[in-house]
Amino acid sequence: MDPVECKQQKMSLTPVQQWYAGKTIFITGGSGFMGKVLLEKLLYACSEIRTIYVLVRPKRGKVPQARLDDWFKLPVFQRIKNQKPEVFKKLVPIQGDITFDGLGISRDDVQRLTNEAEIVFHCAATLKLEANLKDAIEMNTVGTKRVLDLCKQMKKLQVLLHLSTAFCYCDKEVLNERVYDFHHSPYDLMRAIEWMDEKTLDLITPNLLKPHPNTYTYSKRLTECLVRDSYPQLPVCIVRPSIVTPADKEPVEGWVDNLNGPVGIMVAGGKGVMRSMLCNGEYNAEVIPVDLAINGLITIAYTLGQMKEMPPEIPVYNVTCRETKRTTWKEVLEMGKATAYEYPFEAGVWYPDGGITTNKLYHTFCVIFFHWLPAYLIDFLMFCFGQKRFMCRLQTMISQGLDLLQFFTTRQWDFKSQQYQAIAKSLTPRDFELFDMDIDKIDTKDYLKRIILGGRQYCLKEPLTSLPKARMQLKALWVLDKVAKAFMIWFLFWGLLKITGFSEIFKTVNSN
C-alpha cells in the first residue's frame, strides 16, 4: 500500500480506531468468555492494531498455538474468518500461567512484552464462587500482583485495565465508582496462603469472608486494594461489570460458551429440572450483555490513554445498567418463561413451570418435592433399566449453584455509573455506533429470546431445526404434568379422608 492510500485509510478511521492503530496489546484471560469477545472485537473493529499478545497455558496436551487455532473455529470468530481472516496473524500466544511465578513466561517473551506492550487488559481470574480461599487468593490476588510486577517493567505502558466485579462490596448499599477501604490487607492474605496449610485456611475462611458470601467476591475486593496501591505509579484503572450475559448482537446474537449464572438457570428451568429459586422478584436484575461490556472496556482504555493528566484517585468504572434501564427479576421470569415455551429445549425432564419466592420454607418444600423426589425416582428407574444414573448428581450441582447465586438475587443492588456513562457521551457518533454501549435501546423480550437460543445452540448443541420436535415434546410434558398433578391432588385428598375417617362415612352413604 502506497503512502497516499495509507494516509486515506488512516483518515477514515474513527478516533478510537486511530488511537489503537499500531498499538501492541497484552491480554490475560483471553480463553474466558469475556476474553474471547474482547479479542474478537479488537481484531474486527480495530484491525490496524500491530500485535495482540495473549497469555495462554498448555491444556490437555495442546500447546498455546494449537489452542488458538481451536478458538478460531468457534462461532465467536466466524465474522473475522469470513471478512478479515488476515488479522488472525496479529494474535500471538505467550505461553504462561497466572498462577506461576513471573506468570511462567520465558525470558525472551518477558523482554518482548516489556519492550513492546502499550496496553494491558488483565481479565484472568477464577470465576468459581465455590473455590477454596487458597485457590481464589492465588489466582485473583497473587495473580494480579504478578501482572502488576510485569507491567512495572513495561517501557511503553499507557494503560492497564484491571477487570473486577460490581459485586465485590457486599456490605455497601450503594456502590460508587471508587475503591473502598477494607479492614483486611491483601499483603497479609497473600503471605498467609504461602505458609498456612489448606485445612487451617478452610477452618478460618468463614470468619474471614464476612460479610462476603464466597471467596470470589472476597478475593476480588482484596485485589482492588492491591491495584489501588500501584496507582499512580502505573496508569491503571478498575472496571466492574455486573453479571455478564450472552451477546446481544456482536459477534453473534446470543453467543455464550458456558452455563454459568442466568444462562444456567434458564437452561435448568427450561429442562424442567429446576422448579424453585429464592429470589425477590421486585429487585433489579443487574445484568449486561457481553458485547456491550467489551465495548465499554475498549472505550475505557481509549479514554484513559487520552488523558493528559491522571486524576488524583484511581479511575473506577461500574459497567452496569443505567437507572433508566432497570428490569426486575419478576419481569425477567415472566418474559423468560413465555420465550422458553415458544423456543423450548430438547428432551426436557419435566414441564418447565417453576417460579421464584422469598419464602424459605416454601422454597424448601418445593426443592424436596419437585427437585429431589423426582431426581431419586428417575435415578431409580434408570437403575432398574440398567442405565447410568445422573439426576441426583445433577440436582446436587444445581443446589450448590443456587446456594451461591441466591445471595445476589435476594438483595437489591444500587450501582452508580456516572463516570462510565460519561464515556459514551464523549464518543463521536461513529465511535458510539461502532462501540455500542447503549443498553437502553435493547428490547428485553427480544434479548431473552437471544439468550435462550444462544444457550440452546452454543452450550447444548441443539440446532434450530430441532425446534418442531422440541415443541411436540413440550406438549407431551404438559399433558404428563397435568395428569401427575391431578393424581397427586386425588392421592392427598384420599389420604386426608382416610386420616380423618371421612372415607368410612362416604362408604356408608354410598352403601345406603
Tab-separated table of C-alpha atoms in Angstrom, residues 151-364:
chain	number	residue	atom	x	y	z
A	151	CYS	CA	3.668	-4.015	33.983
A	152	LYS	CA	6.100	-2.021	36.112
A	153	GLN	CA	8.834	-3.197	33.747
A	154	MET	CA	6.985	-2.147	30.573
A	155	LYS	CA	8.712	0.814	28.963
A	156	LYS	CA	5.816	1.948	26.766
A	157	LEU	CA	2.839	1.187	29.004
A	158	GLN	CA	-0.004	3.671	28.509
A	159	VAL	CA	-2.996	1.873	30.029
A	160	LEU	CA	-3.504	-1.083	32.367
A	161	LEU	CA	-7.128	-2.148	32.720
A	162	HIS	CA	-7.983	-4.453	35.627
A	163	LEU	CA	-11.260	-6.358	35.330
A	164	SER	CA	-13.076	-6.632	38.660
A	165	THR	CA	-16.757	-7.182	39.541
A	166	ALA	CA	-19.571	-4.897	40.667
A	167	PHE	CA	-20.422	-7.385	43.449
A	168	CYS	CA	-17.162	-7.185	45.398
A	169	TYR	CA	-18.603	-4.814	48.041
A	170	CYS	CA	-21.408	-6.844	49.567
A	171	ASP	CA	-21.677	-4.565	52.598
A	172	LYS	CA	-22.365	-1.422	50.550
A	173	GLU	CA	-25.985	-0.469	49.855
A	174	VAL	CA	-24.767	1.964	47.211
A	175	LEU	CA	-21.620	1.314	45.170
A	176	ASN	CA	-19.957	4.423	43.813
A	177	GLU	CA	-17.105	4.432	41.333
A	178	ARG	CA	-14.240	4.379	43.788
A	179	VAL	CA	-12.200	1.880	45.798
A	180	TYR	CA	-13.365	1.496	49.398
A	181	ASP	CA	-11.063	0.761	52.307
A	182	PHE	CA	-11.073	-2.774	53.697
A	183	HIS	CA	-10.049	-3.996	57.149
A	184	HIS	CA	-8.125	-6.917	55.622
A	185	SER	CA	-4.804	-6.403	53.911
A	186	PRO	CA	-4.183	-8.175	50.579
A	187	TYR	CA	-0.499	-8.484	51.546
A	188	ASP	CA	-1.365	-10.302	54.791
A	189	LEU	CA	-3.610	-12.761	52.955
A	190	MET	CA	-1.011	-13.391	50.252
A	191	ARG	CA	1.568	-14.164	52.937
A	192	ALA	CA	-0.906	-16.368	54.831
A	193	ILE	CA	-1.582	-18.699	51.904
A	194	GLU	CA	2.170	-19.198	51.480
A	195	TRP	CA	2.734	-20.813	54.868
A	196	MET	CA	-0.703	-21.824	56.173
A	197	ASP	CA	-1.903	-25.315	55.286
A	198	GLU	CA	-5.160	-25.704	53.384
A	199	LYS	CA	-7.019	-27.366	56.274
A	200	THR	CA	-6.323	-24.451	58.614
A	201	LEU	CA	-7.299	-21.961	55.910
A	202	ASP	CA	-10.605	-23.744	55.403
A	203	LEU	CA	-11.306	-23.532	59.149
A	204	ILE	CA	-10.819	-19.759	59.341
A	205	THR	CA	-12.404	-18.984	55.954
A	206	PRO	CA	-15.997	-18.417	57.215
A	207	ASN	CA	-14.830	-15.750	59.690
A	208	LEU	CA	-12.553	-14.105	57.136
A	209	LEU	CA	-15.224	-13.870	54.455
A	210	LYS	CA	-17.857	-11.961	56.452
A	211	PRO	CA	-19.804	-10.133	55.010
A	212	HIS	CA	-18.842	-11.747	51.703
A	213	PRO	CA	-20.813	-14.811	50.574
A	214	ASN	CA	-17.932	-16.507	48.772
A	215	THR	CA	-14.199	-16.425	48.121
A	216	TYR	CA	-14.651	-14.879	44.673
A	217	THR	CA	-16.079	-11.537	45.814
A	218	TYR	CA	-13.738	-11.514	48.836
A	219	SER	CA	-10.578	-12.045	46.758
A	220	LYS	CA	-11.749	-9.507	44.188
A	221	ARG	CA	-12.169	-6.894	46.908
A	222	LEU	CA	-8.690	-7.578	48.234
A	223	THR	CA	-7.335	-7.311	44.700
A	224	GLU	CA	-8.876	-3.882	44.186
A	225	CYS	CA	-6.939	-2.640	47.228
A	226	LEU	CA	-3.763	-4.126	45.733
A	227	VAL	CA	-4.365	-2.438	42.368
A	228	ARG	CA	-5.123	0.879	44.030
A	229	ASP	CA	-1.743	0.781	45.792
A	230	SER	CA	0.019	0.642	42.407
A	231	TYR	CA	-1.586	3.921	41.312
A	232	PRO	CA	-0.346	6.393	40.057
A	233	GLN	CA	2.951	4.551	39.583
A	234	LEU	CA	1.073	2.608	36.920
A	235	PRO	CA	-1.593	4.107	34.588
A	236	VAL	CA	-4.188	1.655	35.878
A	237	CYS	CA	-7.954	1.698	36.146
A	238	ILE	CA	-10.548	-0.711	37.588
A	239	VAL	CA	-13.571	-1.850	35.591
A	240	ARG	CA	-16.514	-3.504	37.385
A	241	PRO	CA	-19.130	-5.194	35.201
A	242	SER	CA	-22.263	-6.631	36.768
A	243	ILE	CA	-23.478	-10.134	35.759
A	244	VAL	CA	-22.237	-10.598	32.189
A	245	THR	CA	-24.738	-12.380	29.955
A	246	PRO	CA	-24.742	-13.649	26.324
A	247	ALA	CA	-24.130	-11.310	23.420
A	248	ASP	CA	-26.943	-9.074	22.252
A	249	LYS	CA	-25.721	-8.662	18.655
A	250	GLU	CA	-21.944	-8.992	18.394
A	251	PRO	CA	-20.142	-11.008	17.256
A	252	VAL	CA	-23.071	-13.454	17.057
A	253	GLU	CA	-26.526	-12.947	18.553
A	254	GLY	CA	-26.846	-14.857	21.821
A	255	TRP	CA	-23.302	-16.220	21.770
A	256	VAL	CA	-22.201	-17.804	25.058
A	257	ASP	CA	-19.726	-20.557	25.893
A	258	ASN	CA	-20.778	-21.606	29.404
A	259	LEU	CA	-23.811	-22.307	31.578
A	260	ASN	CA	-22.796	-20.041	34.453
A	261	GLY	CA	-25.191	-17.543	36.008
A	262	PRO	CA	-28.556	-16.675	34.421
A	263	VAL	CA	-27.955	-18.893	31.366
A	264	GLY	CA	-27.590	-21.990	33.537
A	265	ILE	CA	-30.738	-21.058	35.469
A	266	MET	CA	-32.717	-20.639	32.242
A	267	VAL	CA	-31.475	-23.955	30.872
A	268	ALA	CA	-32.194	-25.798	34.144
A	269	GLY	CA	-35.641	-24.207	34.321
A	270	GLY	CA	-36.337	-24.855	30.638
A	271	LYS	CA	-35.371	-28.506	31.013
A	272	GLY	CA	-37.709	-28.817	33.999
A	273	VAL	CA	-35.005	-29.868	36.472
A	274	MET	CA	-35.232	-26.615	38.463
A	275	ARG	CA	-38.643	-25.655	39.813
A	276	SER	CA	-37.947	-23.140	42.579
A	277	MET	CA	-35.446	-20.413	43.366
A	278	LEU	CA	-35.048	-17.940	46.206
A	279	CYS	CA	-35.319	-14.567	44.533
A	280	ASN	CA	-37.022	-11.251	45.227
A	281	GLY	CA	-38.972	-10.536	42.062
A	282	GLU	CA	-39.177	-6.818	42.854
A	283	TYR	CA	-35.406	-6.380	42.822
A	284	ASN	CA	-33.481	-5.384	39.729
A	285	ALA	CA	-31.753	-7.928	37.515
A	286	GLU	CA	-28.267	-6.429	37.275
A	287	VAL	CA	-27.029	-7.960	34.027
A	288	ILE	CA	-25.207	-6.616	30.996
A	289	PRO	CA	-24.682	-8.256	27.574
A	290	VAL	CA	-21.081	-9.246	26.950
A	291	ASP	CA	-20.751	-7.229	23.728
A	292	LEU	CA	-21.774	-4.011	25.483
A	293	ALA	CA	-19.407	-4.757	28.372
A	294	ILE	CA	-16.496	-5.364	25.977
A	295	ASN	CA	-17.230	-2.160	24.078
A	296	GLY	CA	-17.032	-0.477	27.473
A	297	LEU	CA	-13.598	-1.984	28.182
A	298	ILE	CA	-12.238	-0.849	24.809
A	299	THR	CA	-13.523	2.713	25.132
A	300	ILE	CA	-12.408	2.993	28.766
A	301	ALA	CA	-8.839	2.109	27.771
A	302	TYR	CA	-9.053	4.693	24.979
A	303	THR	CA	-10.358	7.339	27.399
A	304	LEU	CA	-7.508	6.721	29.838
A	305	GLY	CA	-4.981	6.812	27.025
A	306	GLN	CA	-6.273	10.260	26.025
A	307	MET	CA	-5.849	11.763	29.472
A	308	LYS	CA	-3.062	14.330	29.624
A	309	GLU	CA	-3.082	14.183	33.410
A	310	MET	CA	-4.266	11.275	35.536
A	311	PRO	CA	-6.871	12.025	38.259
A	312	PRO	CA	-5.769	12.113	41.915
A	313	GLU	CA	-7.569	8.838	42.698
A	314	ILE	CA	-7.517	5.641	40.674
A	315	PRO	CA	-10.237	5.722	37.964
A	316	VAL	CA	-13.045	3.211	38.567
A	317	TYR	CA	-15.889	2.408	36.173
A	318	ASN	CA	-19.049	0.488	37.075
A	319	VAL	CA	-20.136	-1.174	33.826
A	320	THR	CA	-23.758	-1.633	34.871
A	321	CYS	CA	-27.301	-0.791	33.779
A	322	ARG	CA	-28.467	2.774	33.925
A	323	GLU	CA	-31.396	3.637	36.182
A	324	THR	CA	-33.467	4.225	33.030
A	325	LYS	CA	-32.997	0.568	32.007
A	326	ARG	CA	-33.761	-1.483	35.080
A	327	THR	CA	-35.677	-4.765	34.732
A	328	THR	CA	-36.907	-6.721	37.739
A	329	TRP	CA	-36.344	-10.441	38.231
A	330	LYS	CA	-40.123	-10.954	38.094
A	331	GLU	CA	-40.288	-9.384	34.641
A	332	VAL	CA	-37.352	-11.493	33.514
A	333	LEU	CA	-39.054	-14.666	34.779
A	334	GLU	CA	-42.401	-13.923	33.123
A	335	MET	CA	-40.902	-12.997	29.760
A	336	GLY	CA	-38.317	-15.784	30.003
A	337	LYS	CA	-40.973	-18.462	30.597
A	338	ALA	CA	-43.060	-17.240	27.662
A	339	THR	CA	-39.977	-17.295	25.440
A	340	ALA	CA	-38.913	-20.748	26.664
A	341	TYR	CA	-42.367	-22.129	25.778
A	342	GLU	CA	-42.026	-20.689	22.274
A	343	TYR	CA	-38.437	-21.915	21.826
A	344	PRO	CA	-38.194	-24.994	24.081
A	345	PHE	CA	-35.144	-27.115	24.776
A	346	GLU	CA	-34.958	-30.706	23.623
A	347	ALA	CA	-35.750	-33.697	25.859
A	348	GLY	CA	-36.881	-31.874	28.971
A	349	VAL	CA	-37.145	-33.913	32.152
A	350	TRP	CA	-40.438	-32.268	33.128
A	351	TYR	CA	-42.718	-29.446	32.002
A	352	PRO	CA	-40.940	-26.129	32.768
A	353	ASP	CA	-43.255	-24.368	35.180
A	354	GLY	CA	-41.062	-23.267	38.074
A	355	GLY	CA	-41.152	-19.993	39.963
A	356	ILE	CA	-39.367	-17.687	42.374
A	357	THR	CA	-40.136	-16.976	46.017
A	358	THR	CA	-38.738	-15.151	49.032
A	359	ASN	CA	-40.280	-17.683	51.455
A	360	LYS	CA	-37.503	-20.074	52.514
A	361	LEU	CA	-39.948	-22.612	53.987
A	362	TYR	CA	-41.988	-22.801	50.788
A	363	HIS	CA	-38.790	-22.962	48.729
A	364	THR	CA	-37.531	-25.873	50.849
